[in-house]
XYZ file of C-alpha atoms in Angstrom:
403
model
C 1.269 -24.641 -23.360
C 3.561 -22.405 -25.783
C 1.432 -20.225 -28.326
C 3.331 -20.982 -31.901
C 1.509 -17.587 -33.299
C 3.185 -15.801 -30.417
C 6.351 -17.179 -30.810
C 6.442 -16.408 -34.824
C 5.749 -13.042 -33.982
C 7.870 -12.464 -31.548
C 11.060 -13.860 -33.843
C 9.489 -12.012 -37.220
C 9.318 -9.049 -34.911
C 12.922 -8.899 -33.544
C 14.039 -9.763 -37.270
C 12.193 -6.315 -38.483
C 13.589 -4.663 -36.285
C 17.154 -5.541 -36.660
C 16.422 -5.027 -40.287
C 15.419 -1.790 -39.487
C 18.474 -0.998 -37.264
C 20.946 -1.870 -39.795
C 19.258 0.281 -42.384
C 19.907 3.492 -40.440
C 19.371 5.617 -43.003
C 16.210 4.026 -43.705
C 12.745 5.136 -42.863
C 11.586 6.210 -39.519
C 8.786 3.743 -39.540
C 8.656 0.147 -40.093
C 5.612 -1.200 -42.200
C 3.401 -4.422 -41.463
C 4.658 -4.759 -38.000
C 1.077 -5.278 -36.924
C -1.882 -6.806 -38.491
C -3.381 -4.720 -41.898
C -0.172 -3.095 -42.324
C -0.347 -0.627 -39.320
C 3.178 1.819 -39.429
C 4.252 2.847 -36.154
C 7.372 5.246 -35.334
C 10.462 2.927 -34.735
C 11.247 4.052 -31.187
C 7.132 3.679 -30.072
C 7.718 -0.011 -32.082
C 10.825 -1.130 -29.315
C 8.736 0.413 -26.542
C 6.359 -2.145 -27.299
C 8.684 -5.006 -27.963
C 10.789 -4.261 -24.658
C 7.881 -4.081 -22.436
C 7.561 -8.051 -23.084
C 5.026 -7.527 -25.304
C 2.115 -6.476 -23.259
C -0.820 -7.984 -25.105
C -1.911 -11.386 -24.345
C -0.972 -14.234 -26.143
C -4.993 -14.913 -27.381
C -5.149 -11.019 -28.698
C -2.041 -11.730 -30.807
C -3.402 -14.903 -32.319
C -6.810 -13.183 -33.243
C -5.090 -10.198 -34.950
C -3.425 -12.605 -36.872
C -6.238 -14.894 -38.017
C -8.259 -11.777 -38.958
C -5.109 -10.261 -40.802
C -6.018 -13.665 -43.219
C -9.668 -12.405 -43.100
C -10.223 -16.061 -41.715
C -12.916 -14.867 -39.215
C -13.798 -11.435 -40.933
C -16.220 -11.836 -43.672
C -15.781 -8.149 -45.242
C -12.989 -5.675 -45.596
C -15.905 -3.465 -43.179
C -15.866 -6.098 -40.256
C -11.831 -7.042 -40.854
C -10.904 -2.609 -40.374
C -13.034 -2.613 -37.096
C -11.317 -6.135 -36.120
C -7.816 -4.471 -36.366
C -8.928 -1.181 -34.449
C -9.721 -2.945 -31.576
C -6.210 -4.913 -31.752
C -4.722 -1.895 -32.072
C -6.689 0.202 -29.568
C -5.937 -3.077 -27.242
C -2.357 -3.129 -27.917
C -1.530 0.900 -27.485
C -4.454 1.395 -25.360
C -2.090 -1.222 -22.909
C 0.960 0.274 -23.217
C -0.822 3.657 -22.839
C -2.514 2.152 -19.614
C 0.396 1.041 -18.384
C 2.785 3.919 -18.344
C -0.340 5.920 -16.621
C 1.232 5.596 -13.281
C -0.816 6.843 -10.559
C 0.990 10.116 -8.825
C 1.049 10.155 -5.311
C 2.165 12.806 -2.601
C 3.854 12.000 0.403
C 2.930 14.120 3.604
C 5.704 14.112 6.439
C 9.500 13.599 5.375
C 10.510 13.182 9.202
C 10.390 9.219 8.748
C 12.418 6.465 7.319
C 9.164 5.565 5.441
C 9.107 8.298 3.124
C 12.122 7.192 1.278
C 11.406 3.291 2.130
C 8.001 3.718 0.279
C 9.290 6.026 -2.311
C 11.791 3.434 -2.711
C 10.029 0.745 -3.619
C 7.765 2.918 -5.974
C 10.042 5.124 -8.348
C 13.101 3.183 -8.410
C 12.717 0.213 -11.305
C 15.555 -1.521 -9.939
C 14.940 -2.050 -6.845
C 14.743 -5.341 -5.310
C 11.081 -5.196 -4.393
C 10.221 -2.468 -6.787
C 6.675 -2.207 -7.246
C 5.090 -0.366 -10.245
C 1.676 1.194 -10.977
C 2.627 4.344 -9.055
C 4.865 7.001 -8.144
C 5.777 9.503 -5.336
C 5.891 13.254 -7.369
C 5.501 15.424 -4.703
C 6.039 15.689 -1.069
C 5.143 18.427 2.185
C 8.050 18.260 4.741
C 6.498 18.261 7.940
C 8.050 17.816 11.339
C 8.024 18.164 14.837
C 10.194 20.556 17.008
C 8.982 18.688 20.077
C 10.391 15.416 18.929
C 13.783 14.829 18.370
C 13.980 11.753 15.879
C 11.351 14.103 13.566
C 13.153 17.802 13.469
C 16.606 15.787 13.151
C 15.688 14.314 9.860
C 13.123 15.745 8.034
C 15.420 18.011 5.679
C 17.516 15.786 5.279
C 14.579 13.104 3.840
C 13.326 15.404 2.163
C 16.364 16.305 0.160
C 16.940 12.900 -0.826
C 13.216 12.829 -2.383
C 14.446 15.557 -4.244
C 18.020 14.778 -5.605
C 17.851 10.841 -5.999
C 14.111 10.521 -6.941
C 13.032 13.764 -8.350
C 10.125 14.453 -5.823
C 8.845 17.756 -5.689
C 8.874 19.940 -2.452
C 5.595 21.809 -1.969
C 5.186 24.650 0.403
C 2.055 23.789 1.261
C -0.684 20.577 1.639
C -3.128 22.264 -0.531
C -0.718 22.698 -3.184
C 0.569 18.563 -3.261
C -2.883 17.566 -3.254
C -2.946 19.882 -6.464
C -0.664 17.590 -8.016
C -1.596 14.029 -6.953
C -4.028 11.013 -7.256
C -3.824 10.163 -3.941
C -1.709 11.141 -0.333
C 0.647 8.898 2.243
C 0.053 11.037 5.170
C 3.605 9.480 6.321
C 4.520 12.045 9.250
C 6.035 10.003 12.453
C 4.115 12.071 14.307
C 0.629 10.516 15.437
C -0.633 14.323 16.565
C 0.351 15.986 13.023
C -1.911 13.204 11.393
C -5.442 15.019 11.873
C -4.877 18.163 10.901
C -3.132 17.305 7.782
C -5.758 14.605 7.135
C -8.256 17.359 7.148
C -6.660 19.424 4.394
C -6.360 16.301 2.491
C -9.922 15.352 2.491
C -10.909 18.796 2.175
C -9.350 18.644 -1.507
C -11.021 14.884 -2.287
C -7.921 12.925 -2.159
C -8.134 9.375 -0.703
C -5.377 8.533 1.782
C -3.305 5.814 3.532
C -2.259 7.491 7.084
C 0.581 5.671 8.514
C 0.376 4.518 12.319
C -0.154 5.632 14.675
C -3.774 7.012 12.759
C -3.411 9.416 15.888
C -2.037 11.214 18.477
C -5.046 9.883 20.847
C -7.870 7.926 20.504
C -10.409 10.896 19.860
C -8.277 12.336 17.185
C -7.854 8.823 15.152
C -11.954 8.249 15.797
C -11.867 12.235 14.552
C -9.712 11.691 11.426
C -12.210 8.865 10.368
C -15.391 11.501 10.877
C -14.088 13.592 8.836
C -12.895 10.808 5.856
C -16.330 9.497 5.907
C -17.922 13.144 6.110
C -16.275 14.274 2.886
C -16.494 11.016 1.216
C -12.996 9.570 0.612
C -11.566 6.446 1.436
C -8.675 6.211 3.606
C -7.133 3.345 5.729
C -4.368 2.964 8.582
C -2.410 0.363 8.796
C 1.281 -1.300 10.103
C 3.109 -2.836 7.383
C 3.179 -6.121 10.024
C -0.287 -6.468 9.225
C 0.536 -7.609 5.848
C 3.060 -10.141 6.889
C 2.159 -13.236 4.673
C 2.535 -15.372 8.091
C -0.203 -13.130 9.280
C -2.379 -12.806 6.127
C -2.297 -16.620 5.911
C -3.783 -17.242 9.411
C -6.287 -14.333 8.352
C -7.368 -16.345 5.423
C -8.803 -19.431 7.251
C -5.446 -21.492 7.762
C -6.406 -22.264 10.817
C -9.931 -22.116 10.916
C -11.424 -19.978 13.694
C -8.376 -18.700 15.972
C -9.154 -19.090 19.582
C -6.131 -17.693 20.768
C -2.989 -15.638 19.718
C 0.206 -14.126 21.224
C 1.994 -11.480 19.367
C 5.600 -9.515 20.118
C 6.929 -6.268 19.021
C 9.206 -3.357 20.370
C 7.149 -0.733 22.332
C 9.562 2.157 22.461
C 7.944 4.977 24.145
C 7.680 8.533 23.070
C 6.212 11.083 25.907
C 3.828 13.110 23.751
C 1.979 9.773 22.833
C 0.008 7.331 24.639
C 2.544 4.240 25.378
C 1.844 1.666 22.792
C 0.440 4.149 19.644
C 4.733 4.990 19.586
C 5.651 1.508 18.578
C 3.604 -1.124 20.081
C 1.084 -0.253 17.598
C 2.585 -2.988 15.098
C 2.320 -5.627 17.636
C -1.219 -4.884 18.374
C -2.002 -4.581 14.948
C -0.679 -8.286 14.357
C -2.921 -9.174 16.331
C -6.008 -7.650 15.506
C -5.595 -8.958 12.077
C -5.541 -12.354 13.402
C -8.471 -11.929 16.060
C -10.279 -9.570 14.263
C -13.379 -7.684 15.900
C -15.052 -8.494 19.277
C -12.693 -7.366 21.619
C -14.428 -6.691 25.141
C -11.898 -5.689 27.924
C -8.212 -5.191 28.350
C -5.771 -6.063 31.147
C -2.169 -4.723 31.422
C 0.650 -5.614 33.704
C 4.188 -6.318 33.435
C 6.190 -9.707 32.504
C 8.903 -10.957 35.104
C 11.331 -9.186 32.997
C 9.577 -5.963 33.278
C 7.966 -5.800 29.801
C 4.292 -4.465 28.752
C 1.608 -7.276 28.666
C -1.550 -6.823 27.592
C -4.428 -9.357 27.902
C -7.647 -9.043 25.794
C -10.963 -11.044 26.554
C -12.771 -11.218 23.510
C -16.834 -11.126 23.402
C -17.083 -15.122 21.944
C -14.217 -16.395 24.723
C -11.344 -15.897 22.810
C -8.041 -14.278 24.128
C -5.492 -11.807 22.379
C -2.243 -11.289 23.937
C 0.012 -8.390 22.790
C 4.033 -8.677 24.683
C 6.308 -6.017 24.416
C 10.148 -7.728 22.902
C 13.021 -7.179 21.717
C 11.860 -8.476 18.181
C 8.628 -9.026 15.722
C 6.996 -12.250 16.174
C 3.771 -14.738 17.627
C 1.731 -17.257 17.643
C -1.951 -18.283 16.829
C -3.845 -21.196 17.384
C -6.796 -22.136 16.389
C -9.537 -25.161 15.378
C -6.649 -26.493 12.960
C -3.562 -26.492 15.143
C -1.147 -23.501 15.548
C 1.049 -21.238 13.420
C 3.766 -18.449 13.818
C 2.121 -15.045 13.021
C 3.423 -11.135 13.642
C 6.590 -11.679 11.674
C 8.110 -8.497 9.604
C 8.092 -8.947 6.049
C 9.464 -5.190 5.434
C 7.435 -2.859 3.375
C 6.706 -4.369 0.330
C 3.378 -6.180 1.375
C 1.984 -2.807 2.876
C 2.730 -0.740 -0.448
C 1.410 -3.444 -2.439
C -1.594 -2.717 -0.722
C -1.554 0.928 -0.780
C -1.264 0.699 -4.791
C -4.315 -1.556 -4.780
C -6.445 0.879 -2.494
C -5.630 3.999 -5.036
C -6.335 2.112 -8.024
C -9.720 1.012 -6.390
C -10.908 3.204 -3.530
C -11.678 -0.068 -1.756
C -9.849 -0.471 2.265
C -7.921 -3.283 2.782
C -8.782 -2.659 6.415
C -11.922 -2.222 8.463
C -12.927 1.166 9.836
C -14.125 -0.989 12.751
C -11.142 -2.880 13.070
C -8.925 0.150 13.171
C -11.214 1.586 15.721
C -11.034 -1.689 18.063
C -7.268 -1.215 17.626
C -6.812 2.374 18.899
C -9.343 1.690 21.730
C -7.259 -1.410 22.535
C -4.449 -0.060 23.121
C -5.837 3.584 24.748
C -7.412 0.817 27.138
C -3.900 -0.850 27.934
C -2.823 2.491 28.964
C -6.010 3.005 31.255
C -6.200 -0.126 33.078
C -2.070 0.684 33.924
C -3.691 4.024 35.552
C -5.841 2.182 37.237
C -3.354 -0.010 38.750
C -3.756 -3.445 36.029
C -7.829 -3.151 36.476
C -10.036 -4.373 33.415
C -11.220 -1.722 30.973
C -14.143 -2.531 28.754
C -13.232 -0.837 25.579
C -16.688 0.562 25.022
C -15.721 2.716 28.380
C -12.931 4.254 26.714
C -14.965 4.811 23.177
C -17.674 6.445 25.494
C -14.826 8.717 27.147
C -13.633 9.835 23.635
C -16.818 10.610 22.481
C -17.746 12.433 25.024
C -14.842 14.638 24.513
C -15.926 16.100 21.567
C -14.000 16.563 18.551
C -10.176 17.171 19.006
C -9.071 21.123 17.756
């Protein structure tokens, strides 16, 4: 239904304004733009009019009826009326170009400027406001290749094209930020850097793999819950609307689902925390919790398979392919799930979690993940036998806490 109070304002608005242009020589303020003949500066008066007017239609009708003193029965009541418009209507703009600062850790990924992308570039196809990278810690890893051969060169483009700041030093980003994207494409980097972060109180998303082994992701998440701040891990396949949408219910209880992803190996990580991690964790996020036991072998074609049997009967199949895909089926038919909707779903999400502290992801569920596929790797050393995943938690455990 179209407001007729908002529309009148919007057109006596634009007409001020133009009167106000064409008297350049004029004042610097132009007078009863808002309700009880509130002045404001003309430059802070276009912010407001270009940000598409950021007060709801309903607040702009009620300033106006109690500019009439229609609902204000004294000059007492009608002042306090138009402070809370106003505090409403600058309060909103104020609120909304509070972005939250974030600090990237690790420039040795595409990620970095993917993420940073999407965040402090407004015209970007995807762009997504609320937040903004400000700082970033290079990083890197001598020992890998596709991490030493790129991370000054990310990390210069943070600087030049998005004005990031370099910092020497974790302890001096966290100085700076709201919140850290422990980004690093290195899996072993990711617990000691998460333990400077939570050290300083900053809540964190850690990229995958969470980490280098199973006992330093169950380590990283000791220490988050131990100083008290929220983190998650996550793939951005996860958040694959495909996915989400089989997560929400749209097939009722899933009994069974096959997912696909590349599972490039890297030697100084277990095989499938390199790359097969977003194929397992499409899966997971359709499955969900209750994973027992894990079987691995190889397709005809030579690929990774991996079979889980989960605790109610259920079975979860990750396949290493040349692509991103899957399929779930459940008590209401089937669907296609593990497709790659880029990273716009997973910084959406990331946004969310700064601005409320609140996961978007289990602790357990992560947990189930990493143990998932740390079992895939033992059952392969034990020639394709079943491992129980609580045998491989147990072995972790037992190992004490990683250096």
């Amino acid at each position: 239904m179209v407001n007729v109070a908002l529309l009148q304002y919007r057109r006596e608005s634009w007409r001020r304004t133009a009167r106000a242009e064409d008297a350049r020589s004029g004042p610097a303020c132009i007078g009863h733009c808002l309700p009880g003949g509130m002045r404001i500066k003309r430059r802070r008066y276009h912010r407001i009019i270009q940000n598409r007017f950021m007060v709801n239609e309903s607040i702009i009708s009620l300033s106006r009826w109690f500019s009439r003193g229609s609902l204000a029965p004294n000059r007492i009541v009608r002042l306090f009326c138009f402070g809370l418009v106003g505090g409403l209507l600058f309060g909103g703009e104020r609120a909304g170009a509070a972005d939250l600062r974030l600090g990237i850790v690790g420039t040795d990924t595409s990620h970095a400027a993917a993420f940073t992308g999407l965040l402090n570039d407004p015209t970007a196809k995807d762009h997504l406001p609320g937040a903004k990278v400000v700082a970033a810690f290079k990083g890197g890893s001598p020992d890998i290749p596709i991490s030493i051969s790129r991370v000054e060169t990310n990390a210069a483009g943070l600087r030049d094209r998005y004005g990031v700041t370099l910092c020497d030093t974790i302890e001096e980003l966290c100085a700076q930020v709201d919140g850290v994207l422990i980004l690093s494409v290195d899996g072993r980097k990711h617990l000691p850097q998460a333990r400077l972060v939570a050290a300083a109180g900053k809540p964190m998303f850690i990229d995958k793999p969470l980490g280098g082994t199973l006992g330093e992701a169950l380590e990283i998440i000791r220490v988050a819950q131990a100083a008290g701040v929220p983190f998650f891990s996550s793939s951005a396949l996860r958040f694959a609307e495909s996915t989400q949408a089989v997560r929400r219910g749209r097939l009722g209880r899933v009994t069974r689902a096959e997912t696909t992803s590349p599972a490039n190996r890297e030697p100084t990580h277990p095989d499938l925390f390199w790359y097969g991690v977003h194929g397992c964790e499409s899966l997971f996020t359709v499955m969900g919790t209750g994973c027992e036991s894990v079987t691995r072998r190889l397709t005809t074609d030579g690929k990774i398979e991996v079979v889980g049997q989960w605790k109610d009967g259920r079975t979860g199949i990750y396949r290493e392919a040349s692509g991103y895909g899957g399929k779930a089926v459940g008590e209401k038919g089937e669907a296609t799930v593990g497709t790659y909707d880029r990273y716009a779903p997973l910084v959406a999400e990331i946004i969310k979690f700064f601005q409320t502290g609140k996961p978007p992801v289990p602790v357990e569920e992560t947990i189930e993940l990493f143990a998932f596929m740390e079992a895939a790797d033992e059952s392969q050393r034990q020639g394709g036998q079943p491992v129980t995943l609580t045998e491989v938690l147990a072995k972790a455990w037992a190992a004490g806490p990683p250096p």
